[in-house]
mmCIF file of C-alpha atoms in Angstrom:
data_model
loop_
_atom_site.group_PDB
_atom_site.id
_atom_site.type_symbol
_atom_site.label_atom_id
_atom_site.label_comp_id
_atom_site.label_asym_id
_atom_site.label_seq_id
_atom_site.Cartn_x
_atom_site.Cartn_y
_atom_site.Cartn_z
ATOM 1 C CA UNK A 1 -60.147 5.507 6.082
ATOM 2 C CA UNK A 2 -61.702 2.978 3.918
ATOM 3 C CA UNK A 3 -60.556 -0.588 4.189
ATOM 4 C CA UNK A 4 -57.784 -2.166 2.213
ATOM 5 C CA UNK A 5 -59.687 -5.147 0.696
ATOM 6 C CA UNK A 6 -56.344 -6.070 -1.602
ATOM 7 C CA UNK A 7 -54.970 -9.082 -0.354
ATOM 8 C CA UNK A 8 -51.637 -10.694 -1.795
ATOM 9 C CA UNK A 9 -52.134 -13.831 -2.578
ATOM 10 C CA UNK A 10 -48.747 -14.200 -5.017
ATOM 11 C CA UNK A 11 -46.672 -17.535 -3.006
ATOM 12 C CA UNK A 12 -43.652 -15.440 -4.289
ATOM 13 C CA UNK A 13 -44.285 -12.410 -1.901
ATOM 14 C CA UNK A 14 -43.497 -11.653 1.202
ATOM 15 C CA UNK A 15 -45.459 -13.042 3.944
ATOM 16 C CA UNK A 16 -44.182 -14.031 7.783
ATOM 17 C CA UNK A 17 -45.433 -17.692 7.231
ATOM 18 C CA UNK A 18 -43.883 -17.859 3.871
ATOM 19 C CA UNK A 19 -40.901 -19.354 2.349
ATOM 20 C CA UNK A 20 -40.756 -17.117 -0.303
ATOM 21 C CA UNK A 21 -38.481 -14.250 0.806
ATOM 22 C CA UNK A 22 -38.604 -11.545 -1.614
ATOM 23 C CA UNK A 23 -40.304 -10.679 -4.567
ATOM 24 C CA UNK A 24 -39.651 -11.547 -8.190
ATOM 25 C CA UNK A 25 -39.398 -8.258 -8.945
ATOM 26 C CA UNK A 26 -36.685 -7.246 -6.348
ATOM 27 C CA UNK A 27 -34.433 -9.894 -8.759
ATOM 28 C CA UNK A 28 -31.409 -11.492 -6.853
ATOM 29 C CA UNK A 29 -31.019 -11.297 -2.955
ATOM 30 C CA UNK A 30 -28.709 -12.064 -0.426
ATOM 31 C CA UNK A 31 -30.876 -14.565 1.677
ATOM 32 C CA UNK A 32 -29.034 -16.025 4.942
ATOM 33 C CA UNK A 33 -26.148 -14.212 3.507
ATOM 34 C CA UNK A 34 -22.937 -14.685 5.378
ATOM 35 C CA UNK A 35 -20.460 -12.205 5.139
ATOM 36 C CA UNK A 36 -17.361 -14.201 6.741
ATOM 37 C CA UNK A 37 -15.114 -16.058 4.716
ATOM 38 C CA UNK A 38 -13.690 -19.199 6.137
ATOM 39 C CA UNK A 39 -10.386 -17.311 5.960
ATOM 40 C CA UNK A 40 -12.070 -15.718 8.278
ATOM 41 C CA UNK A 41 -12.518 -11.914 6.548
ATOM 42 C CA UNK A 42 -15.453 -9.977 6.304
ATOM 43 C CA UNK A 43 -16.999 -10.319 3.265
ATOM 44 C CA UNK A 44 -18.941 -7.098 1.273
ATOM 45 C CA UNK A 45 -22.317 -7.658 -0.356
ATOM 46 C CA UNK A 46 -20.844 -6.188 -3.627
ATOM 47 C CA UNK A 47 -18.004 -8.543 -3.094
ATOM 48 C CA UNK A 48 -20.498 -11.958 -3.500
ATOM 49 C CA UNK A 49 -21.814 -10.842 -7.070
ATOM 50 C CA UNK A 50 -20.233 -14.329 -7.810
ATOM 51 C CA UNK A 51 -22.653 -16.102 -6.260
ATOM 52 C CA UNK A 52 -25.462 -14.750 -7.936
ATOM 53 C CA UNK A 53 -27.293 -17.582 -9.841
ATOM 54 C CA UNK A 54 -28.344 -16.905 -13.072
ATOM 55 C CA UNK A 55 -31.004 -19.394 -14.507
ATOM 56 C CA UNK A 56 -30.951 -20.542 -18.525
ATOM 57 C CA UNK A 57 -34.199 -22.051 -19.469
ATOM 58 C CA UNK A 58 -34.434 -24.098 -22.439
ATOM 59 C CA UNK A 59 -37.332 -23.788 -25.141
ATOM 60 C CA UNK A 60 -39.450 -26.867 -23.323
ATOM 61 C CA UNK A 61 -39.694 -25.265 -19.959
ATOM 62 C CA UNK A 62 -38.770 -28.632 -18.799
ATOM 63 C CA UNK A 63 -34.688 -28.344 -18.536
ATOM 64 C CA UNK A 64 -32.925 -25.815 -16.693
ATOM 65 C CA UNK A 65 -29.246 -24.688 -16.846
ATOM 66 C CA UNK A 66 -27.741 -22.934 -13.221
ATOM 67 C CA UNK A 67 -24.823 -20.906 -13.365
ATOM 68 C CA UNK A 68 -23.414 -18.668 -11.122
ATOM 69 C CA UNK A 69 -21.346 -15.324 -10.828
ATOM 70 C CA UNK A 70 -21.910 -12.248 -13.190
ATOM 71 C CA UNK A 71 -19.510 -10.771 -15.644
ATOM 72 C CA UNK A 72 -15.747 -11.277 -14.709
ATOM 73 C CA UNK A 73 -16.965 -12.885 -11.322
ATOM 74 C CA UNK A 74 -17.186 -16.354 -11.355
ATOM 75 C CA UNK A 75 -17.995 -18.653 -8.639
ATOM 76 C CA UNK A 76 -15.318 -21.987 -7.510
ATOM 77 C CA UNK A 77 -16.451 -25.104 -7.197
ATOM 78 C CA UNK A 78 -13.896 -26.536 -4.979
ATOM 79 C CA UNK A 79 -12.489 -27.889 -1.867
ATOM 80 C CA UNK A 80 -14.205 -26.355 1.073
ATOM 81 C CA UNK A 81 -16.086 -23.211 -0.834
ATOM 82 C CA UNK A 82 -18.335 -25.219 -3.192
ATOM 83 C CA UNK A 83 -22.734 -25.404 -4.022
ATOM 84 C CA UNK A 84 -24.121 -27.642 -1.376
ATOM 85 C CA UNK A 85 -27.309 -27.710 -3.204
ATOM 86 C CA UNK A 86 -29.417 -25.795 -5.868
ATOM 87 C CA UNK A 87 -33.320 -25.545 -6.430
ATOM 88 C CA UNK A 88 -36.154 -24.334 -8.629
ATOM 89 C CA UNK A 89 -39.319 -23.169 -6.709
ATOM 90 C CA UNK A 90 -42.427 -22.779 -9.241
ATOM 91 C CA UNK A 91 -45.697 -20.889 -8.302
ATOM 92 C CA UNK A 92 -47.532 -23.676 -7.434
ATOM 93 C CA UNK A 93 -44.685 -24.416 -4.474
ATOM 94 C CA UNK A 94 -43.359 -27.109 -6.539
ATOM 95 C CA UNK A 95 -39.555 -27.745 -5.315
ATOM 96 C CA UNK A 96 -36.921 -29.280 -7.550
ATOM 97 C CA UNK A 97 -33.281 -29.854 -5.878
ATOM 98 C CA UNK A 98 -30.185 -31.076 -7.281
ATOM 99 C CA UNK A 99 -27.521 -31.637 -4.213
ATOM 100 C CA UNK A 100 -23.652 -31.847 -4.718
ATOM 101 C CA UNK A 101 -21.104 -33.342 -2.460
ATOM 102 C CA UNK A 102 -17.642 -31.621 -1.841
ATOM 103 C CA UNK A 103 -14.847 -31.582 -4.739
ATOM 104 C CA UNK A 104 -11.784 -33.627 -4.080
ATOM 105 C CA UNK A 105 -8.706 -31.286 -3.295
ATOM 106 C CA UNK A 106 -7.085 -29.975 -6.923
ATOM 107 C CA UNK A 107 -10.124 -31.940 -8.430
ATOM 108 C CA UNK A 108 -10.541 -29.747 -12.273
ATOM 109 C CA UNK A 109 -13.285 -31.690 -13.218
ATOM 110 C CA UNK A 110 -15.499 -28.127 -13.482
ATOM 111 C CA UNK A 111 -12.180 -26.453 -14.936
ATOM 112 C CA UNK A 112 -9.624 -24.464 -12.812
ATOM 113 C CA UNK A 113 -10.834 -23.222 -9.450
ATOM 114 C CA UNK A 114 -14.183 -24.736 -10.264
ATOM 115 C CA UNK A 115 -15.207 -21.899 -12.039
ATOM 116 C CA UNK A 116 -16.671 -24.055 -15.116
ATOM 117 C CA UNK A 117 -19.877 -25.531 -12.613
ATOM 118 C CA UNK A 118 -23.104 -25.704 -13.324
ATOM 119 C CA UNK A 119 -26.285 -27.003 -12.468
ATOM 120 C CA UNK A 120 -28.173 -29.089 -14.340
ATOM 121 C CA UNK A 121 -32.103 -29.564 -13.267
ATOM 122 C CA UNK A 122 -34.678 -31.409 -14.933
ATOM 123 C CA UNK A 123 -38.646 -31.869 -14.218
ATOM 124 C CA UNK A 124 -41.170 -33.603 -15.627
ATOM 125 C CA UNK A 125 -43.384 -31.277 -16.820
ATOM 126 C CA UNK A 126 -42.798 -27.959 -18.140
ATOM 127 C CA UNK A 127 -42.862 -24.605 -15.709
ATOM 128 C CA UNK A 128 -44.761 -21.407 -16.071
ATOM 129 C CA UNK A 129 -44.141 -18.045 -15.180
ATOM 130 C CA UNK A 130 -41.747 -16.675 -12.456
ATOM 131 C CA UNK A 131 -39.644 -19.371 -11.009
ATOM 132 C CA UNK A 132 -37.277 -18.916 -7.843
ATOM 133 C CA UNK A 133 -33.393 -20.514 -7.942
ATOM 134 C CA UNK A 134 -31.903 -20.792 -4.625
ATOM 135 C CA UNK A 135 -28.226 -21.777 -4.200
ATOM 136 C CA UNK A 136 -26.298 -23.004 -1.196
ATOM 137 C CA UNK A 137 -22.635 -22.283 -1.113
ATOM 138 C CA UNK A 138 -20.864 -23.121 1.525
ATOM 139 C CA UNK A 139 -19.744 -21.540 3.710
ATOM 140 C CA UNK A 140 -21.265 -18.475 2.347
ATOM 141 C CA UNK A 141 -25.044 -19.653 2.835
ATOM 142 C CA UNK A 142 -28.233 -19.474 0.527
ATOM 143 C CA UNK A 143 -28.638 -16.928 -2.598
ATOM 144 C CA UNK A 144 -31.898 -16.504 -4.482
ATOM 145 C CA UNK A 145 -32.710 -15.194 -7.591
ATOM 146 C CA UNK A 146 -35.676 -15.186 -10.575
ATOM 147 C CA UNK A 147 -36.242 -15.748 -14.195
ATOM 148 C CA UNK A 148 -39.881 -15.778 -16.127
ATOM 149 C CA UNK A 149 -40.486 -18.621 -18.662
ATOM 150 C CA UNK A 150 -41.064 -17.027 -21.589
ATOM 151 C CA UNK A 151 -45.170 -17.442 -22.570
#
């Protein structure tokens, strides 16, 4: 059998040594995903679609817009369930973390439940191709997901 000379040199693939878990391609992932509520109920994979984060880039490459939850889900941003932190992983390994504290009880500064968060990231310079977002929520743990810069 011939030798495999093909060697994967893409820092968003999956390696043991790496931090990058999953491919672009694969699109969102549960990553440390923890299935038990703090009420203390199991939790379904199809269940946490809220806490999918879904990355808006605007036309510099430079700002970046985090929201999270798909269609009718929506994610809280409240009192003990809440975004610890959120991040933006370029190719070149380039990290770029925003971190939140916890909301005040009945705070409705991100509208009712919370439900109106976002992230809001900026960098200096503008980013290129695939990027990774990873999320926090506690006490849920860390989601990951992908979105391509437009060339």
């Amino acid at each position: 059998e011939p030798e495999d000379l093909y060697k994967d040199e893409d820092p968003f693939s999956y390696q043991e040594n790496s931090s990058f878990l999953t491919k672009p391609e694969k699109g969102f992932d549960y990553y440390k995903f923890n299935g038990e509520d703090y009420d203390g109920q199991k939790r379904s994979e199809t269940a946490m679609d809220k806490h999918k984060p879904i990355m808006k880039i605007a036309g510099n490459k430079k700002e970046f817009l985090i929201r999270f939850g798909s269609n009718d889900k929506l994610h809280p941003h409240k009192n003990g369930h809440y975004w610890t932190w959120v991040e933006i992983t370029d190719r070149l390994n380039n990290v770029y973390t925003v971190s939140f504290p916890e909301p005040s009880k009945y705070d409705e500064f991100y509208g009712d439940e919370g439900t109106d968060f976002q992230a809001y990231i900026q960098t200096p310079e503008p980013l290129e191709g695939w990027l990774r977002v990873r999320a926090c929520c506690k006490p849920h743990g860390v989601f990951v997901n992908y979105a391509k810069t437009e060339a």
